[in-house]
PDB file of C-alpha atoms in Angstrom:
ATOM      1  CA  MET O   1     160.585 161.400  16.832  1.00 54.00           C
ATOM      2  CA  LYS O   2     161.533 159.571  13.646  1.00 66.00           C
ATOM      3  CA  THR O   3     160.530 155.937  13.080  1.00 63.00           C
ATOM      4  CA  ASN O   4     163.445 153.653  12.196  1.00 63.00           C
ATOM      5  CA  ILE O   5     163.192 150.174  10.723  1.00 59.00           C
ATOM      6  CA  TRP O   6     166.215 147.901  10.440  1.00 58.00           C
ATOM      7  CA  PRO O   7     165.855 144.821   8.222  1.00 58.00           C
ATOM      8  CA  GLY O   8     166.790 141.600  10.016  1.00 57.00           C
ATOM      9  CA  ASN O   9     170.085 141.296   8.155  1.00 52.00           C
ATOM     10  CA  SER O  10     171.158 144.821   9.126  1.00 47.00           C
ATOM     11  CA  CYS O  11     171.071 144.295  12.904  1.00 47.00           C
ATOM     12  CA  GLU O  12     174.488 144.107  14.465  1.00 47.00           C
ATOM     13  CA  ALA O  13     173.906 140.916  16.448  1.00 59.00           C
ATOM     14  CA  GLU O  14     177.508 141.302  17.627  1.00 72.00           C
ATOM     15  CA  ASN O  15     178.265 138.366  19.930  1.00 76.00           C
ATOM     16  CA  ILE O  16     180.172 138.797  23.182  1.00 76.00           C
ATOM     17  CA  ALA O  17     180.597 135.610  25.235  1.00 75.00           C
ATOM     18  CA  LEU O  18     181.255 135.946  28.975  1.00 76.00           C
ATOM     19  CA  LEU O  19     180.852 133.544  31.892  1.00 78.00           C
ATOM     20  CA  GLY O  20     178.736 131.028  29.956  1.00 85.00           C
ATOM     21  CA  ILE O  21     176.470 133.742  28.553  1.00 87.00           C
ATOM     22  CA  ASN O  22     176.455 134.730  24.872  1.00 88.00           C
ATOM     23  CA  ASN O  23     175.411 138.377  24.608  1.00 85.00           C
ATOM     24  CA  ASN O  24     174.025 139.312  21.209  1.00 88.00           C
ATOM     25  CA  ILE O  25     173.687 143.061  20.744  1.00 83.00           C
ATOM     26  CA  ILE O  26     170.411 143.384  18.848  1.00 86.00           C
ATOM     27  CA  LEU O  27     170.110 147.183  19.005  1.00 82.00           C
ATOM     28  CA  SER O  28     173.108 149.217  20.115  1.00 78.00           C
ATOM     29  CA  THR O  29     173.172 152.616  21.739  1.00 75.00           C
ATOM     30  CA  GLU O  30     174.761 154.107  18.618  1.00 75.00           C
ATOM     31  CA  ARG O  31     171.869 152.989  16.397  1.00 76.00           C
ATOM     32  CA  ASN O  32     169.217 154.927  18.314  1.00 76.00           C
ATOM     33  CA  GLY O  33     170.903 157.970  19.814  1.00 78.00           C
ATOM     34  CA  GLY O  34     171.435 156.445  23.255  1.00 76.00           C
ATOM     35  CA  LYS O  35     167.768 155.900  24.066  1.00 84.00           C
ATOM     36  CA  LEU O  36     168.041 152.161  24.726  1.00 87.00           C
ATOM     37  CA  THR O  37     170.015 148.972  24.310  1.00 86.00           C
ATOM     38  CA  ILE O  38     168.471 145.602  23.428  1.00 89.00           C
ATOM     39  CA  LEU O  39     170.409 142.399  24.094  1.00 89.00           C
ATOM     40  CA  GLU O  40     169.632 138.741  23.579  1.00 94.00           C
ATOM     41  CA  GLN O  41     171.422 136.616  26.163  1.00 93.00           C
ATOM     42  CA  VAL O  42     171.809 132.896  25.478  1.00 97.00           C
ATOM     43  CA  VAL O  43     172.538 131.350  28.870  1.00 97.00           C
ATOM     44  CA  ASN O  44     174.138 127.925  29.293  1.00 96.00           C
ATOM     45  CA  ILE O  45     172.681 125.452  31.801  1.00 97.00           C
ATOM     46  CA  GLY O  46     173.785 126.477  35.296  1.00 97.00           C
ATOM     47  CA  SER O  47     175.315 129.763  34.141  1.00 95.00           C
ATOM     48  CA  ALA O  48     174.531 132.948  36.020  1.00 93.00           C
ATOM     49  CA  SER O  49     175.188 136.646  35.899  1.00 89.00           C
ATOM     50  CA  PRO O  50     177.288 138.190  38.635  1.00 83.00           C
ATOM     51  CA  LEU O  51     175.451 140.455  41.072  1.00 84.00           C
ATOM     52  CA  LEU O  52     174.762 143.592  39.042  1.00 82.00           C
ATOM     53  CA  THR O  53     173.640 147.138  39.740  1.00 82.00           C
ATOM     54  CA  CYS O  54     172.720 149.445  36.870  1.00 80.00           C
ATOM     55  CA  ALA O  55     173.266 152.922  38.281  1.00 82.00           C
ATOM     56  CA  ARG O  56     172.008 154.751  35.188  1.00 84.00           C
ATOM     57  CA  GLU O  57     169.609 152.374  33.455  1.00 86.00           C
ATOM     58  CA  GLU O  58     166.310 150.686  34.112  1.00 91.00           C
ATOM     59  CA  LYS O  59     166.296 147.108  32.867  1.00 91.00           C
ATOM     60  CA  VAL O  60     163.567 144.778  31.679  1.00 95.00           C
ATOM     61  CA  ILE O  61     164.425 141.072  31.662  1.00 96.00           C
ATOM     62  CA  TYR O  62     162.108 138.894  29.549  1.00 98.00           C
ATOM     63  CA  ILE O  63     162.481 135.101  29.553  1.00 98.00           C
ATOM     64  CA  ALA O  64     162.120 133.934  25.943  1.00 98.00           C
ATOM     65  CA  GLU O  65     163.170 130.326  26.673  1.00 98.00           C
ATOM     66  CA  GLY O  66     164.087 128.282  29.725  1.00 98.00           C
ATOM     67  CA  ASN O  67     163.724 128.397  33.495  1.00 98.00           C
ATOM     68  CA  PHE O  68     165.541 130.898  35.657  1.00 98.00           C
ATOM     69  CA  VAL O  69     165.919 132.184  39.161  1.00 98.00           C
ATOM     70  CA  LEU O  70     165.674 135.967  38.985  1.00 97.00           C
ATOM     71  CA  SER O  71     166.682 137.967  42.028  1.00 95.00           C
ATOM     72  CA  ALA O  72     166.307 141.636  42.808  1.00 94.00           C
ATOM     73  CA  ASP O  73     166.575 143.564  46.047  1.00 91.00           C
ATOM     74  CA  GLY O  74     167.238 140.361  47.997  1.00 90.00           C
ATOM     75  CA  GLN O  75     164.111 138.564  46.728  1.00 95.00           C
ATOM     76  CA  GLN O  76     164.276 135.441  44.528  1.00 96.00           C
ATOM     77  CA  TYR O  77     161.714 134.441  41.930  1.00 96.00           C
ATOM     78  CA  HIS O  78     161.493 131.174  39.975  1.00 98.00           C
ATOM     79  CA  ALA O  79     160.296 132.052  36.493  1.00 98.00           C
ATOM     80  CA  GLY O  80     159.904 130.464  33.080  1.00 98.00           C
ATOM     81  CA  LYS O  81     159.124 131.342  29.488  1.00 98.00           C
ATOM     82  CA  GLY O  82     157.035 134.497  29.160  1.00 98.00           C
ATOM     83  CA  ALA O  83     157.918 135.941  32.577  1.00 98.00           C
ATOM     84  CA  SER O  84     159.478 139.373  32.877  1.00 97.00           C
ATOM     85  CA  MET O  85     160.973 141.573  35.569  1.00 97.00           C
ATOM     86  CA  LEU O  86     161.508 145.331  35.712  1.00 96.00           C
ATOM     87  CA  VAL O  87     164.695 146.259  37.575  1.00 94.00           C
ATOM     88  CA  PRO O  88     164.781 149.934  38.624  1.00 94.00           C
ATOM     89  CA  LYS O  89     168.011 151.942  38.622  1.00 91.00           C
ATOM     90  CA  GLY O  90     170.302 151.131  41.532  1.00 90.00           C
ATOM     91  CA  VAL O  91     168.744 147.759  42.445  1.00 92.00           C
ATOM     92  CA  VAL O  92     171.101 144.797  42.899  1.00 91.00           C
ATOM     93  CA  HIS O  93     169.952 141.958  40.648  1.00 92.00           C
ATOM     94  CA  HIS O  94     171.050 138.593  39.289  1.00 92.00           C
ATOM     95  CA  PHE O  95     169.823 135.656  37.212  1.00 96.00           C
ATOM     96  CA  LYS O  96     170.691 131.969  36.921  1.00 97.00           C
ATOM     97  CA  ASN O  97     169.601 129.350  34.398  1.00 98.00           C
ATOM     98  CA  ILE O  98     168.179 126.537  36.547  1.00 98.00           C
ATOM     99  CA  GLY O  99     166.621 124.676  33.628  1.00 98.00           C
ATOM    100  CA  THR O 100     167.695 121.526  31.816  1.00 98.00           C
ATOM    101  CA  SER O 101     168.357 123.330  28.548  1.00 98.00           C
ATOM    102  CA  ILE O 102     169.975 126.506  27.281  1.00 98.00           C
ATOM    103  CA  GLY O 103     167.901 129.552  28.219  1.00 98.00           C
ATOM    104  CA  LYS O 104     167.312 132.768  26.341  1.00 98.00           C
ATOM    105  CA  LEU O 105     166.686 136.232  27.781  1.00 97.00           C
ATOM    106  CA  LEU O 106     165.750 139.450  26.029  1.00 97.00           C
ATOM    107  CA  ILE O 107     167.174 142.436  27.905  1.00 92.00           C
ATOM    108  CA  THR O 108     166.090 146.032  27.306  1.00 92.00           C
ATOM    109  CA  LEU O 109     167.929 148.885  29.033  1.00 87.00           C
ATOM    110  CA  THR O 110     166.960 152.523  29.010  1.00 90.00           C
ATOM    111  CA  PRO O 111     168.740 154.764  28.491  1.00 84.00           C
ATOM    112  CA  GLY O 112     171.238 152.796  26.429  1.00 68.00           C
ATOM    113  CA  ARG O 113     174.946 152.298  27.241  1.00 63.00           C
ATOM    114  CA  ARG O 114     175.233 148.703  28.430  1.00 55.00           C
ATOM    115  CA  ASP O 115     176.575 147.580  25.057  1.00 53.00           C
ATOM    116  CA  ALA O 116     179.610 149.850  25.618  1.00 53.00           C
ATOM    117  CA  LEU O 117     180.260 148.037  28.904  1.00 56.00           C
ATOM    118  CA  LEU O 118     180.029 144.626  27.228  1.00 52.00           C
ATOM    119  CA  LYS O 119     182.400 145.703  24.454  1.00 49.00           C
ATOM    120  CA  GLY O 120     184.880 147.053  27.023  1.00 49.00           C
ATOM    121  CA  ILE O 121     184.751 143.851  29.055  1.00 49.00           C
ATOM    122  CA  ASP O 122     185.072 141.759  25.884  1.00 46.00           C
ATOM    123  CA  SER O 123     188.270 143.608  24.928  1.00 46.00           C
ATOM    124  CA  SER O 124     189.668 143.091  28.429  1.00 45.00           C
ATOM    125  CA  VAL O 125     188.778 139.374  28.472  1.00 46.00           C
ATOM    126  CA  LYS O 126     190.516 138.863  25.129  1.00 48.00           C
ATOM    127  CA  VAL O 127     193.717 140.146  26.739  1.00 46.00           C
ATOM    128  CA  TYR O 128     193.444 138.904  30.347  1.00 48.00           C
ATOM    129  CA  GLY O 129     190.949 136.023  30.201  1.00 53.00           C
ATOM    130  CA  GLU O 130     187.848 135.826  32.385  1.00 55.00           C
ATOM    131  CA  ASN O 131     189.682 137.396  35.312  1.00 56.00           C
ATOM    132  CA  ILE O 132     187.246 139.090  37.691  1.00 57.00           C
ATOM    133  CA  GLU O 133     189.653 141.967  38.407  1.00 62.00           C
ATOM    134  CA  ALA O 134     190.070 142.667  34.679  1.00 57.00           C
ATOM    135  CA  ILE O 135     186.281 142.639  34.290  1.00 55.00           C
ATOM    136  CA  LYS O 136     185.870 145.074  37.217  1.00 56.00           C
ATOM    137  CA  ASN O 137     188.523 147.379  35.733  1.00 56.00           C
ATOM    138  CA  ALA O 138     186.765 147.337  32.351  1.00 50.00           C
ATOM    139  CA  ALA O 139     183.490 148.248  34.069  1.00 51.00           C
ATOM    140  CA  ILE O 140     185.166 151.177  35.836  1.00 48.00           C
ATOM    141  CA  THR O 141     186.771 152.329  32.573  1.00 48.00           C
ATOM    142  CA  CYS O 142     183.360 152.292  30.874  1.00 46.00           C
ATOM    143  CA  SER O 143     181.970 154.443  33.746  1.00 49.00           C
ATOM    144  CA  VAL O 144     179.280 151.976  34.718  1.00 45.00           C
TER     145      VAL O 144
END
C-alpha cells in the first residue's frame, strides 16, 4: 500500500449544506481508491440527521465540538466533545445537536462512497429544494 500525503490546501473540503448540516468532504472516495470517506459535519443548534442506515459502510462518528444525542439500534446516548461511536453496517442511526452552540462531527466511512450520495442529493436539492422525496430519489439513484 502506498502512503499518500495531501497538503492542507489540496484537500477538497467541498461543502454541501443540507438540513442545517454543512458537510465538508475532507477526503473523497476518488482520492483513495474507494477505501474510505472522511467528512466534517458542522451541525447547527437543534439540527439533526434523518434516520440513516448505511447498508455498505461502517461509520465512525467522532464529536469534535458540541453536545449531541447519538442513537443507534434504538438506544440513545448523550455525548460531548471527544466521544465516538462505531455504527456497523445495516444499523439504523441518527444524531442531533442538543448543545447551545454549533457542533462539529468528524465522520469516517469504510469503504468509501458516501460522498457520492451527498453530491447526488446536493444536485437534487439545487433543483427541487429540501424536498424529502427528492432526497430519497437521489439516494436511490446513488444506489445507497
